[in-house]
Short mmCIF file of C-alpha atoms in Angstrom, two decimals:
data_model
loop_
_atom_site.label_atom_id
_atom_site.label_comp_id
_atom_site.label_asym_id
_atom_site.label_seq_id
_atom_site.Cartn_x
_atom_site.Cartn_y
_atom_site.Cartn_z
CA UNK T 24 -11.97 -15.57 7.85
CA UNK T 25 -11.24 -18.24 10.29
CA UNK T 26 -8.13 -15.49 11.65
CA UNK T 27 -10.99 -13.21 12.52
CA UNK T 28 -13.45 -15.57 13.70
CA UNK T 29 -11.85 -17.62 15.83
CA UNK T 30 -8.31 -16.15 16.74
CA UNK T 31 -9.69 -14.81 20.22
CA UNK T 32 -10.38 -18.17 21.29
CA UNK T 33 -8.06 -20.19 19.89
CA UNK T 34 -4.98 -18.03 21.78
CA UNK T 35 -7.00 -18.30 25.54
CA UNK T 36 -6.94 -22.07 24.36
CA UNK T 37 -4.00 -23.19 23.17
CA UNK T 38 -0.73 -23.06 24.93
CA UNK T 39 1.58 -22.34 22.10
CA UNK T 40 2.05 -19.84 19.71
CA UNK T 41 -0.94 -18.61 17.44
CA UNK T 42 0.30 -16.63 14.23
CA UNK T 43 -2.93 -14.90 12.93
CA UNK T 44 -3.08 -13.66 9.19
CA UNK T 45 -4.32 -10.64 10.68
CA UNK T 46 -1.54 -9.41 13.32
CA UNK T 47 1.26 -9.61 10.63
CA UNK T 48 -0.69 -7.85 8.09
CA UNK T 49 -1.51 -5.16 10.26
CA UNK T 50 2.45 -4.41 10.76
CA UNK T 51 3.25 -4.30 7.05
CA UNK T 52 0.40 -1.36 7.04
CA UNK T 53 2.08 0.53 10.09
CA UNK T 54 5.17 0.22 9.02
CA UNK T 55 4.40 1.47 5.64
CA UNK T 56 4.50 5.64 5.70
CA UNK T 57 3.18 5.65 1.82
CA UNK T 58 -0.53 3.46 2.74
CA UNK T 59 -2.91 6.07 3.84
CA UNK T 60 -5.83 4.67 2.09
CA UNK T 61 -6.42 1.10 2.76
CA UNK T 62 -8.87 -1.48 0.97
CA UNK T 63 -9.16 -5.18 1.99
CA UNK T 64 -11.01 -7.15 0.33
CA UNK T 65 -11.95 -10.09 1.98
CA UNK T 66 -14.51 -12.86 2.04
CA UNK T 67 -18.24 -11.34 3.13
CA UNK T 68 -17.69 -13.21 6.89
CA UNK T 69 -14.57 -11.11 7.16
CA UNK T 70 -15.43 -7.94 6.01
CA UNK T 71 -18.87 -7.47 7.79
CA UNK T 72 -16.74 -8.01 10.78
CA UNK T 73 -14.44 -5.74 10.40
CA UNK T 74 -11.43 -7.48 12.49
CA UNK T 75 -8.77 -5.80 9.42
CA UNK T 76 -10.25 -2.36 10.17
CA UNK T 77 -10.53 -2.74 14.13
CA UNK T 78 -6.72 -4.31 13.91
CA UNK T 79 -5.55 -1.97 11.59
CA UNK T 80 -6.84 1.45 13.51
CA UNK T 81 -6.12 -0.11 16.79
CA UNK T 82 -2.29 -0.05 16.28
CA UNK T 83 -2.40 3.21 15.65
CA UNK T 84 -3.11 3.76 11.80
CA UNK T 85 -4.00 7.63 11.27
CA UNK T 86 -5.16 6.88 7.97
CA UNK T 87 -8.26 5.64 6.18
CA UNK T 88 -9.20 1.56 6.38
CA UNK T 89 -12.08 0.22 3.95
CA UNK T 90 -13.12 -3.50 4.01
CA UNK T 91 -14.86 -4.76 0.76
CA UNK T 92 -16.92 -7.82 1.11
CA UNK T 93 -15.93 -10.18 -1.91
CA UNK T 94 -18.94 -12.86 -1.58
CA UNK T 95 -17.95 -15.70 -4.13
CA UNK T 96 -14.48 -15.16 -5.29
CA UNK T 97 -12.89 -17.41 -3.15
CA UNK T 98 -15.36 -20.55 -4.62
CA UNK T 99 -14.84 -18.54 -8.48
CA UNK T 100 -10.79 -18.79 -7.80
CA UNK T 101 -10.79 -22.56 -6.45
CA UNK T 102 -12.17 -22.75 -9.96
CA UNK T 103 -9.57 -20.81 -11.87
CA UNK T 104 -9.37 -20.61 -14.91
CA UNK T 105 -12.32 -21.95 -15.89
CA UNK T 106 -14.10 -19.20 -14.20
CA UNK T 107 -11.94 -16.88 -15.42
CA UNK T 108 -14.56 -14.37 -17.36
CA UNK T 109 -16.91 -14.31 -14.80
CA UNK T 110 -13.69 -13.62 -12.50
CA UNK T 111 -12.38 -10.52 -14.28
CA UNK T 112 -16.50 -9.57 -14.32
CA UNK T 113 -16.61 -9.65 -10.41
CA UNK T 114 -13.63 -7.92 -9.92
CA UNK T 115 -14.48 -5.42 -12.01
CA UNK T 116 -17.12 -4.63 -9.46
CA UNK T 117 -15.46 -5.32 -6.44
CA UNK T 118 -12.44 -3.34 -6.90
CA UNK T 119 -14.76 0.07 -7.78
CA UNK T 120 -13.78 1.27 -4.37
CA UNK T 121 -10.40 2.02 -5.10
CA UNK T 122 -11.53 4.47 -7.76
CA UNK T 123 -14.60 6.02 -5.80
CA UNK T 124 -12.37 6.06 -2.39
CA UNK T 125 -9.38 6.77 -3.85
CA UNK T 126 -7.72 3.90 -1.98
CA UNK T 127 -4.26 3.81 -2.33
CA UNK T 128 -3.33 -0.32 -0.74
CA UNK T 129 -5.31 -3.26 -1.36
CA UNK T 130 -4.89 -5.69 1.52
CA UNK T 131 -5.35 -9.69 0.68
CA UNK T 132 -7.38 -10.58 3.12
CA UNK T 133 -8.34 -13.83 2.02
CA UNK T 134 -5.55 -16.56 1.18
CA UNK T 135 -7.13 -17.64 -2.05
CA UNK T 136 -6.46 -14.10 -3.21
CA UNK T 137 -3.30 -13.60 -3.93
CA UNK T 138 -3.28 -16.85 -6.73
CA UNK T 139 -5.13 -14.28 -8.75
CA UNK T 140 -2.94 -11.19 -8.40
CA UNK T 141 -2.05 -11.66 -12.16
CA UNK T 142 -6.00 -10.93 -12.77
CA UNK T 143 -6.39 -7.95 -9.95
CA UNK T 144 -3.62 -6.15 -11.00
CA UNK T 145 -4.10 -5.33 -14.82
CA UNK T 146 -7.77 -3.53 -12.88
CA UNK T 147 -6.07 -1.52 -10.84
CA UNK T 148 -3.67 1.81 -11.03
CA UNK T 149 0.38 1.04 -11.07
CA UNK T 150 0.44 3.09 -8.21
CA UNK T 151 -1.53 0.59 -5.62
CA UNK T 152 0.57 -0.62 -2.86
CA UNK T 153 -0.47 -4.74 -2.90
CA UNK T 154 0.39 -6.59 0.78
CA UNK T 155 0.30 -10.24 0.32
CA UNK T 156 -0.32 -11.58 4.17
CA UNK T 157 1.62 -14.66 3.37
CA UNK T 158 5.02 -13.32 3.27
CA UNK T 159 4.44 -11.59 6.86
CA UNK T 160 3.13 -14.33 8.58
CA UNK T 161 5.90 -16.44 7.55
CA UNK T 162 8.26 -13.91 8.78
CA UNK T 163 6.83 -13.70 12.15
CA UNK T 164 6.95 -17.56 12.26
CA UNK T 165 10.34 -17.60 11.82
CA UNK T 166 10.74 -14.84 14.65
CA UNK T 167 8.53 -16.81 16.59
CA UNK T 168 10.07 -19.95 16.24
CA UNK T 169 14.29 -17.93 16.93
CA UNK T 170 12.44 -16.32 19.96
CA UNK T 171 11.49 -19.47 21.10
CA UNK T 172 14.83 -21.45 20.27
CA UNK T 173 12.76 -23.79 18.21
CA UNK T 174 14.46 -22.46 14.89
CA UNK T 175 16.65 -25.34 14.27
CA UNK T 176 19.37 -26.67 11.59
CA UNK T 177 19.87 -30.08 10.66
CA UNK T 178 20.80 -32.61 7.86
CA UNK T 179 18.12 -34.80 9.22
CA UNK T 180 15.28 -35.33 6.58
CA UNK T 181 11.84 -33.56 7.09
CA UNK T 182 8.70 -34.05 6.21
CA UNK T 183 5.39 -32.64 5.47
CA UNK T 184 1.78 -33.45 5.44
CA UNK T 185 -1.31 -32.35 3.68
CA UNK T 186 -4.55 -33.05 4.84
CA UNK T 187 -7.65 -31.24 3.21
CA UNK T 188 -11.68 -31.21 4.17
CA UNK T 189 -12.92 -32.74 0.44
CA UNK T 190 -16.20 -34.55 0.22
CA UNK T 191 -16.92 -34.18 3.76
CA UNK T 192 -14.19 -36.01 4.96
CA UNK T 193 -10.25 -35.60 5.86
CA UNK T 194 -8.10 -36.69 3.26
CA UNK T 195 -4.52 -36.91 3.20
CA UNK T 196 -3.29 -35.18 -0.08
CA UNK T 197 0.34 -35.58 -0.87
CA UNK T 198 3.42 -36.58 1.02
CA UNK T 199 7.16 -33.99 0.34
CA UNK T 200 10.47 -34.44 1.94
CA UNK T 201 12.83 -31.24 2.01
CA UNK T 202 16.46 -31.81 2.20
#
């Protein structure tokens, strides 16, 4: 959502490198000759505003793009597995494109998604083509970063961060160091 909302902005804004979940997602669909009937589902923000399909048809996709508004699933998964009936339910519903359209690719097009691919799949046909966003965007960040010569080695230790927006506030979640 916040790819779609506020990627336009954010690049005119910034001086260094914005990697959209949108832009990387739209090259695994282009490069794949075997999607010609796309479905992303997506939070309600994203999919009234079509940025997937606009993205999507804009590179040059001949095919057919569908986005399905999935209003609640992202609060229903942040709840997992306690919500796990009324999950399966929702889907149920959501997904009832991909039968009627005969949709052929589901796009993720929401990051909370993919943690319940073990619940979409079982309500879909074997034969759907599933393209997880994450594993593109990290590859363009690592072309990114070599294009940029930023892509070091070292035997230095790292570290990372987490900060989340609970309770109305920032809080710093966990401290890891990679070797």
């Amino acid at each position: 959502t916040a790819s779609g909302v506020a990627l336009n902005s954010m690049v005119h804004e910034f001086k260094i490198p914005i990697i959209s979940t949108i832009n990387p997602t739209v090259q695994s669909v282009i490069q794949n000759p075997i999607s010609r009937r796309v479905g992303v589902i997506a939070t309600s923000a994203s999919a009234s505003s079509k940025v997937h399909e606009r993205a999507i048809m804009g590179a040059g996709f001949s095919g057919y793009v569908c986005s399905i508004a999935c209003s609640g699933l992202a609060e229903l998964i942040e709840v997992y597995p306690d919500s796990c009936d009324r999950l399966k339910t929702l889907l149920a519903e959501y997904l009832v494109p991909f039968g009627e359209q005969n949709l052929d690719t589901l796009i993720y097009g929401c990051t909370h998604y993919p943690l319940i691919d073990n619940v979409i799949r079982p309500l879909l046909p074997d034969s759907i083509i599933y393209i997880d966003p994450a594993k593109y965007i990290a590859k363009q960040a690592v072309e990114t970063l070599e294009k940029l010569d930023l892509a070091k080695i070292t035997t230095e230790l790292g570290r990372v961060d987490f900060y989340s927006s609970g309770g109305g506030k920032l809080e710093h979640k966990k401290r890891f160091c990679f070797l």
